[in-house]
XYZ file of N, CA and C in Angstrom:
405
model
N 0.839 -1.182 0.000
C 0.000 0.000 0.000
C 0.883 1.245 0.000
N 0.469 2.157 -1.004
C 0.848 3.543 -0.816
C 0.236 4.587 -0.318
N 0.460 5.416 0.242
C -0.065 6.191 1.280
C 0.993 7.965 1.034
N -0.363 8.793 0.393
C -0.149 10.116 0.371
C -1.209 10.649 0.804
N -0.103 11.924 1.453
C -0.911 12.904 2.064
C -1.372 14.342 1.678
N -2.318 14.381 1.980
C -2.664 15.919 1.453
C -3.516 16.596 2.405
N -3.880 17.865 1.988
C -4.816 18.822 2.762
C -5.821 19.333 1.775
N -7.071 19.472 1.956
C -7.887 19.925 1.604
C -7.977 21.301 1.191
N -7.602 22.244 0.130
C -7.175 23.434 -0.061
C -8.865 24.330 -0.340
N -8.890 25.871 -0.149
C -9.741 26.417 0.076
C -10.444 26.469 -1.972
N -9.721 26.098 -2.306
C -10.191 26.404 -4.163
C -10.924 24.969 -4.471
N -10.736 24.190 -3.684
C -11.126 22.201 -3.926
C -12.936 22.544 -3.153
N -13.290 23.720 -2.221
C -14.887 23.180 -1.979
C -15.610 23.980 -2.382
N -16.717 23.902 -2.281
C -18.444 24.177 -2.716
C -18.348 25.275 -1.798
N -19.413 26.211 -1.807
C -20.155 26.996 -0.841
C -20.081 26.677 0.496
N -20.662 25.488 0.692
C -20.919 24.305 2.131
C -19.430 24.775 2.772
N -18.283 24.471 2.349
C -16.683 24.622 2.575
C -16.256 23.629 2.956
N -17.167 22.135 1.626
C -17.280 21.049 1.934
C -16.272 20.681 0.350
N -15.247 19.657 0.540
C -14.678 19.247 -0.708
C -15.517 18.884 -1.895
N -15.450 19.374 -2.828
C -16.669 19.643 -4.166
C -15.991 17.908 -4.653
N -17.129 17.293 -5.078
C -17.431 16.144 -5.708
C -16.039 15.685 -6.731
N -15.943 16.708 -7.517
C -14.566 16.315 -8.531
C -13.518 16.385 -7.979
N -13.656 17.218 -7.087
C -11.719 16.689 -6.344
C -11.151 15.551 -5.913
N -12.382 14.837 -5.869
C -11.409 13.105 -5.437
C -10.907 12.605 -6.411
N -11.486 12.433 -7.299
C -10.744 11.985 -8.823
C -9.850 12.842 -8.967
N -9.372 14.099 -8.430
C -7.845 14.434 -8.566
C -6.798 13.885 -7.709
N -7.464 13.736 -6.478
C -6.538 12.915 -5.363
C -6.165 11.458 -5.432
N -7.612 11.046 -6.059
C -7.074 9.552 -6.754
C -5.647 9.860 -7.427
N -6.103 10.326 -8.581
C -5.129 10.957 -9.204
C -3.326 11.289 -8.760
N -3.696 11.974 -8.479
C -2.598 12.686 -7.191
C -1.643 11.295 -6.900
N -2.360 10.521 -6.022
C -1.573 9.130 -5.461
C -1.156 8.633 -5.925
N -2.089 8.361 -7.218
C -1.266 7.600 -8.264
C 0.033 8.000 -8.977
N -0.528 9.273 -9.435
C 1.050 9.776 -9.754
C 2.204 9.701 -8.470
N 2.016 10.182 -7.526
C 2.524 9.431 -6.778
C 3.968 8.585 -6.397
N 2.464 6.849 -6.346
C 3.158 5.931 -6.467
C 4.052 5.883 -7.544
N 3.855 6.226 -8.973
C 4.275 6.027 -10.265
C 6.061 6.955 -9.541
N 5.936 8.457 -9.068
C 7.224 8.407 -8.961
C 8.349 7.948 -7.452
N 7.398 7.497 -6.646
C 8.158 6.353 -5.954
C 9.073 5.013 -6.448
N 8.369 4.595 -7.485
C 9.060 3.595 -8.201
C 9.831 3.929 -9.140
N 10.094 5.435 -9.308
C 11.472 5.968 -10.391
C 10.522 5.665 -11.666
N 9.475 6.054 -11.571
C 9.122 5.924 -12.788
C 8.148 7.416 -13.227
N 7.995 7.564 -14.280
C 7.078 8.451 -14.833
C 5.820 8.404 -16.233
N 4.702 8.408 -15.286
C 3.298 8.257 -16.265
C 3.029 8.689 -17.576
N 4.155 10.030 -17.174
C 3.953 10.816 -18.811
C 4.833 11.450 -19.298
N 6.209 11.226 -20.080
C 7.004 11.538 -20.725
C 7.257 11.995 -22.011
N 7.875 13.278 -22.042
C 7.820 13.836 -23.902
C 8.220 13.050 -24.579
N 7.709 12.330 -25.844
C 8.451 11.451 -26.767
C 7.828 10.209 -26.500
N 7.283 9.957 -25.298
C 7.096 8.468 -25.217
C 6.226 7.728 -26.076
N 6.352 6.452 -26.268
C 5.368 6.008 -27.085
C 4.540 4.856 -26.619
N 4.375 5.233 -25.429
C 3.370 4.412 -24.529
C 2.458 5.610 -23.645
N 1.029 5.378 -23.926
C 0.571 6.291 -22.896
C -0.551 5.450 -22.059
N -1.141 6.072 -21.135
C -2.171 5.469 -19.779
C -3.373 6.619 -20.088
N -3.829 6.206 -20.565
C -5.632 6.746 -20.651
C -6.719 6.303 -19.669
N -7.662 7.104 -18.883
C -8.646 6.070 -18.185
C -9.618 5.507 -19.114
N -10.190 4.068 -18.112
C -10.911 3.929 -18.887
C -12.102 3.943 -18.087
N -12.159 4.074 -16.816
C -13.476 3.630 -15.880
C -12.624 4.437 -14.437
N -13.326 5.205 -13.438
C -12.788 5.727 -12.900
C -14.803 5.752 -12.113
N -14.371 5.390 -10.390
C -15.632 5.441 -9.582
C -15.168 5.687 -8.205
N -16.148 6.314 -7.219
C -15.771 6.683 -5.855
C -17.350 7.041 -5.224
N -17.035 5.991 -4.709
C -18.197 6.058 -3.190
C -17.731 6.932 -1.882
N -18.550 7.750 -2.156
C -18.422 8.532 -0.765
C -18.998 8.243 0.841
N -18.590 8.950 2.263
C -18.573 7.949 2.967
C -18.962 9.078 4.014
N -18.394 10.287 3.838
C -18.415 11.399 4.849
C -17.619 12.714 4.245
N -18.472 13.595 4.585
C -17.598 14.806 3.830
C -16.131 15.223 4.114
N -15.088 15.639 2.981
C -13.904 16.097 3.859
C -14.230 17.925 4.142
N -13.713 18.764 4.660
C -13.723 19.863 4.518
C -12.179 20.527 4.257
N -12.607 22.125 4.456
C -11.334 22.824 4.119
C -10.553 22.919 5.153
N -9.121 22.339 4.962
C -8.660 22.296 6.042
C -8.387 20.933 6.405
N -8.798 20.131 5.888
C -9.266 18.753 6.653
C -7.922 18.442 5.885
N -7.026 17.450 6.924
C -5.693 16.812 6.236
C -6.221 15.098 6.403
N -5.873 14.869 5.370
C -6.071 13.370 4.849
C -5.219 12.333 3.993
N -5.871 11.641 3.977
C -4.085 10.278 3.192
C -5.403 9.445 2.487
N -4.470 9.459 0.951
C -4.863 8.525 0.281
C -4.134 7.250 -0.021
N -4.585 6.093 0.624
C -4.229 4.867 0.523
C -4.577 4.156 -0.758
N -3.565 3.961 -1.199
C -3.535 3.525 -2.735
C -2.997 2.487 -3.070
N -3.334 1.081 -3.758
C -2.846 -0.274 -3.904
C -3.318 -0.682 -5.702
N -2.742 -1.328 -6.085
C -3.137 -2.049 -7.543
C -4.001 -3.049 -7.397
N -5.083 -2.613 -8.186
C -6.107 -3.833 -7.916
C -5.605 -4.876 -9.004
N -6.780 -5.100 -9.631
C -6.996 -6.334 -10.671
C -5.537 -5.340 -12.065
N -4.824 -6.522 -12.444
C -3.836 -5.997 -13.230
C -4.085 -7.328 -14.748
N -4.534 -6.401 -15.785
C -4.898 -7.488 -17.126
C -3.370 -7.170 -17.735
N -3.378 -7.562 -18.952
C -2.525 -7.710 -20.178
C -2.156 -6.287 -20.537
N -3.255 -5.562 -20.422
C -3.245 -4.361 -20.687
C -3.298 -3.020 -19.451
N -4.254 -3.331 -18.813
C -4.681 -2.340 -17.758
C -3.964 -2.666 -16.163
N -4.135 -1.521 -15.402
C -4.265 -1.425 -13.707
C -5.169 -0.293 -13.645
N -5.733 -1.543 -12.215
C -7.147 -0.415 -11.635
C -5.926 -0.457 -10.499
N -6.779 0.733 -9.938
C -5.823 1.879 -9.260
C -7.187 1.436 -7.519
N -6.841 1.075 -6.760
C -8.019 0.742 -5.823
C -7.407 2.018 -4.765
N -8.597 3.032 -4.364
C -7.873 4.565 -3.277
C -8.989 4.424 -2.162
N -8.395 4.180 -0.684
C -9.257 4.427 0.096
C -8.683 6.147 0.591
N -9.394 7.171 1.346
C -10.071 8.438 1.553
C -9.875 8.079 2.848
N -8.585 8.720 3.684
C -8.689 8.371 5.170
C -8.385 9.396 5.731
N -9.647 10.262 6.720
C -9.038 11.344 7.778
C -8.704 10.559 9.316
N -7.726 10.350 9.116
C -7.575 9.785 11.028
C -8.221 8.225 10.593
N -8.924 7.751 11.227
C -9.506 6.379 11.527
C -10.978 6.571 10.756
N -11.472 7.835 10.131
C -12.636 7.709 10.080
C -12.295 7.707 7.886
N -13.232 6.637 7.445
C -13.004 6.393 6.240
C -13.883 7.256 5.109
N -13.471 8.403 4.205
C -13.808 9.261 3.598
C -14.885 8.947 2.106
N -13.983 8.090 2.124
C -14.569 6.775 0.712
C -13.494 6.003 -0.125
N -14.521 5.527 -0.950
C -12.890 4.716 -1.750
C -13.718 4.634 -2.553
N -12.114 4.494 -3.908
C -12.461 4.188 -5.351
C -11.603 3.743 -6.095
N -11.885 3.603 -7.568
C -11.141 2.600 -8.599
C -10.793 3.559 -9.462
N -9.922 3.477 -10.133
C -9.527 3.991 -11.443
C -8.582 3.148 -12.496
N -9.293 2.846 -13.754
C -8.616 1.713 -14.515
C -7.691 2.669 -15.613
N -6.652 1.964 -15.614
C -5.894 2.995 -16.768
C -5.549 1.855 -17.954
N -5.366 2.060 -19.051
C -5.216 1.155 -19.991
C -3.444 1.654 -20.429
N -2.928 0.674 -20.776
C -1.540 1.291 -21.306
C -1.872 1.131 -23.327
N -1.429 2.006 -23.975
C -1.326 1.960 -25.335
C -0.279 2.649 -25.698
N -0.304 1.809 -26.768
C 0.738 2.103 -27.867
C 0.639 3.471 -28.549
N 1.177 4.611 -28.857
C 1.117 6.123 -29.539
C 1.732 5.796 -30.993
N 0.941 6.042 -31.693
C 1.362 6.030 -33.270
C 1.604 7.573 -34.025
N 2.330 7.101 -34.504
C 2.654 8.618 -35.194
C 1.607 9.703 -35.657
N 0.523 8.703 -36.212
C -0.870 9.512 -36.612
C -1.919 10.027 -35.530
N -1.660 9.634 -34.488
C -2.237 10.545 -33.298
C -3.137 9.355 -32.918
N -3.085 7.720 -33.498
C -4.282 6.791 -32.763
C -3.193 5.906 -31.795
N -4.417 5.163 -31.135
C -3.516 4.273 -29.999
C -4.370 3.052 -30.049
N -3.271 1.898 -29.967
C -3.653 0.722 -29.257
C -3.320 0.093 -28.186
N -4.648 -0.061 -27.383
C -4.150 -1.332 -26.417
C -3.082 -1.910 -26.485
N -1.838 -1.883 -25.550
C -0.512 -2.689 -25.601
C -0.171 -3.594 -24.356
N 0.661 -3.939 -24.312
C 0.858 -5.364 -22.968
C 1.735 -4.231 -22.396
N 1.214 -3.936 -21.163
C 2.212 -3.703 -19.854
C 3.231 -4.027 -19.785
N 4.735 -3.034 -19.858
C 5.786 -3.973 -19.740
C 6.141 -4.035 -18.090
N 6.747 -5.392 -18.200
C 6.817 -6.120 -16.793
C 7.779 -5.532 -15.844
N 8.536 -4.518 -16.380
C 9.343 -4.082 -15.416
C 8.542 -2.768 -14.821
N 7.835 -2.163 -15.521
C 6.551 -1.148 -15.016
C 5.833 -1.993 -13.699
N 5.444 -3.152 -13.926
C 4.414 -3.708 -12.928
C 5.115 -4.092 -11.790
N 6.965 -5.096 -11.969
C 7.709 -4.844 -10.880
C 7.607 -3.577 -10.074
N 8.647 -2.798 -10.851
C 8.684 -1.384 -10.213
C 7.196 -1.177 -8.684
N 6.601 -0.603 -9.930
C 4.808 -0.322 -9.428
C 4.869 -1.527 -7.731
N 4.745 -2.674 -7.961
C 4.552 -3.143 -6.792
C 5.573 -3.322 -5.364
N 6.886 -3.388 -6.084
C 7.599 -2.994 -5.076
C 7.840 -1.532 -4.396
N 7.265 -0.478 -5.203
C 7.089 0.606 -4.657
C 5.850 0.705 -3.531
N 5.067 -0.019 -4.062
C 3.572 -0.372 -3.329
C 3.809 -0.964 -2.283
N 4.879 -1.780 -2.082
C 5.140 -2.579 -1.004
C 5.943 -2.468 0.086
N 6.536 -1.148 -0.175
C 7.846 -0.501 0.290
C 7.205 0.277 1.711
């Protein structure tokens, strides 16, 4: 498990001065990138010819965070295909659980003409990734 921390900044809530709905999918986010440079690695590089697109991205909420509110996103690799990692994030202030969610990223291939295909994960990405996860 990886585990980042953050704070709830005054531009992330609603009126309420309650964290607005789309900011978790940045904190998902957030972790993931993250983990990605814990393991000496990087998601998105000029030139590269592999990229990570989502493809399914969900979060159940559990209790509001607010502004101000410091919290850790616990972040682990779920189900890992040929192609994809879901990204599994639990939402933790203290002991009390914020929510959790998934985010699937697909890896593809970048072609010169601007299309992509589905490509196989290379295996030293998924090393990396889990021994960073495990660290």
């Amino acid at each position: 498990m990886f585990i980042y921390k953050r704070r709830v900044e005054f531009a992330e809530t609603d009126a309420a001065g309650m964290a607005h709905f789309s900011v978790f999918f940045r904190y998902m986010e957030e972790a993931e990138h993250a983990a990605w440079r814990a393991a000496g690695l990087d998601i998105f590089e000029k030139h590269e010819t592999v990229s990570w697109p989502r493809i399914s991205a969900k979060f159940d909420f559990k209790t509001p965070l607010k502004f101000q509110d410091e919290f850790e996103v616990r972040t682990e690799m779920g189900a890992v295909t040929r192609s994809t990692i879901q990204w599994a994030h639990v939402l933790m202030r203290g002991e009390t659980i914020i929510g959790n969610g998934t985010v699937t990223a697909v890896c593809v291939a970048k072609n010169p003409d601007g299309t992509m295909k589905s490509a196989p994960i290379p295996q030293e990405v998924i090393s990396r990734l889990r021994s960073a996860l495990s660290a």
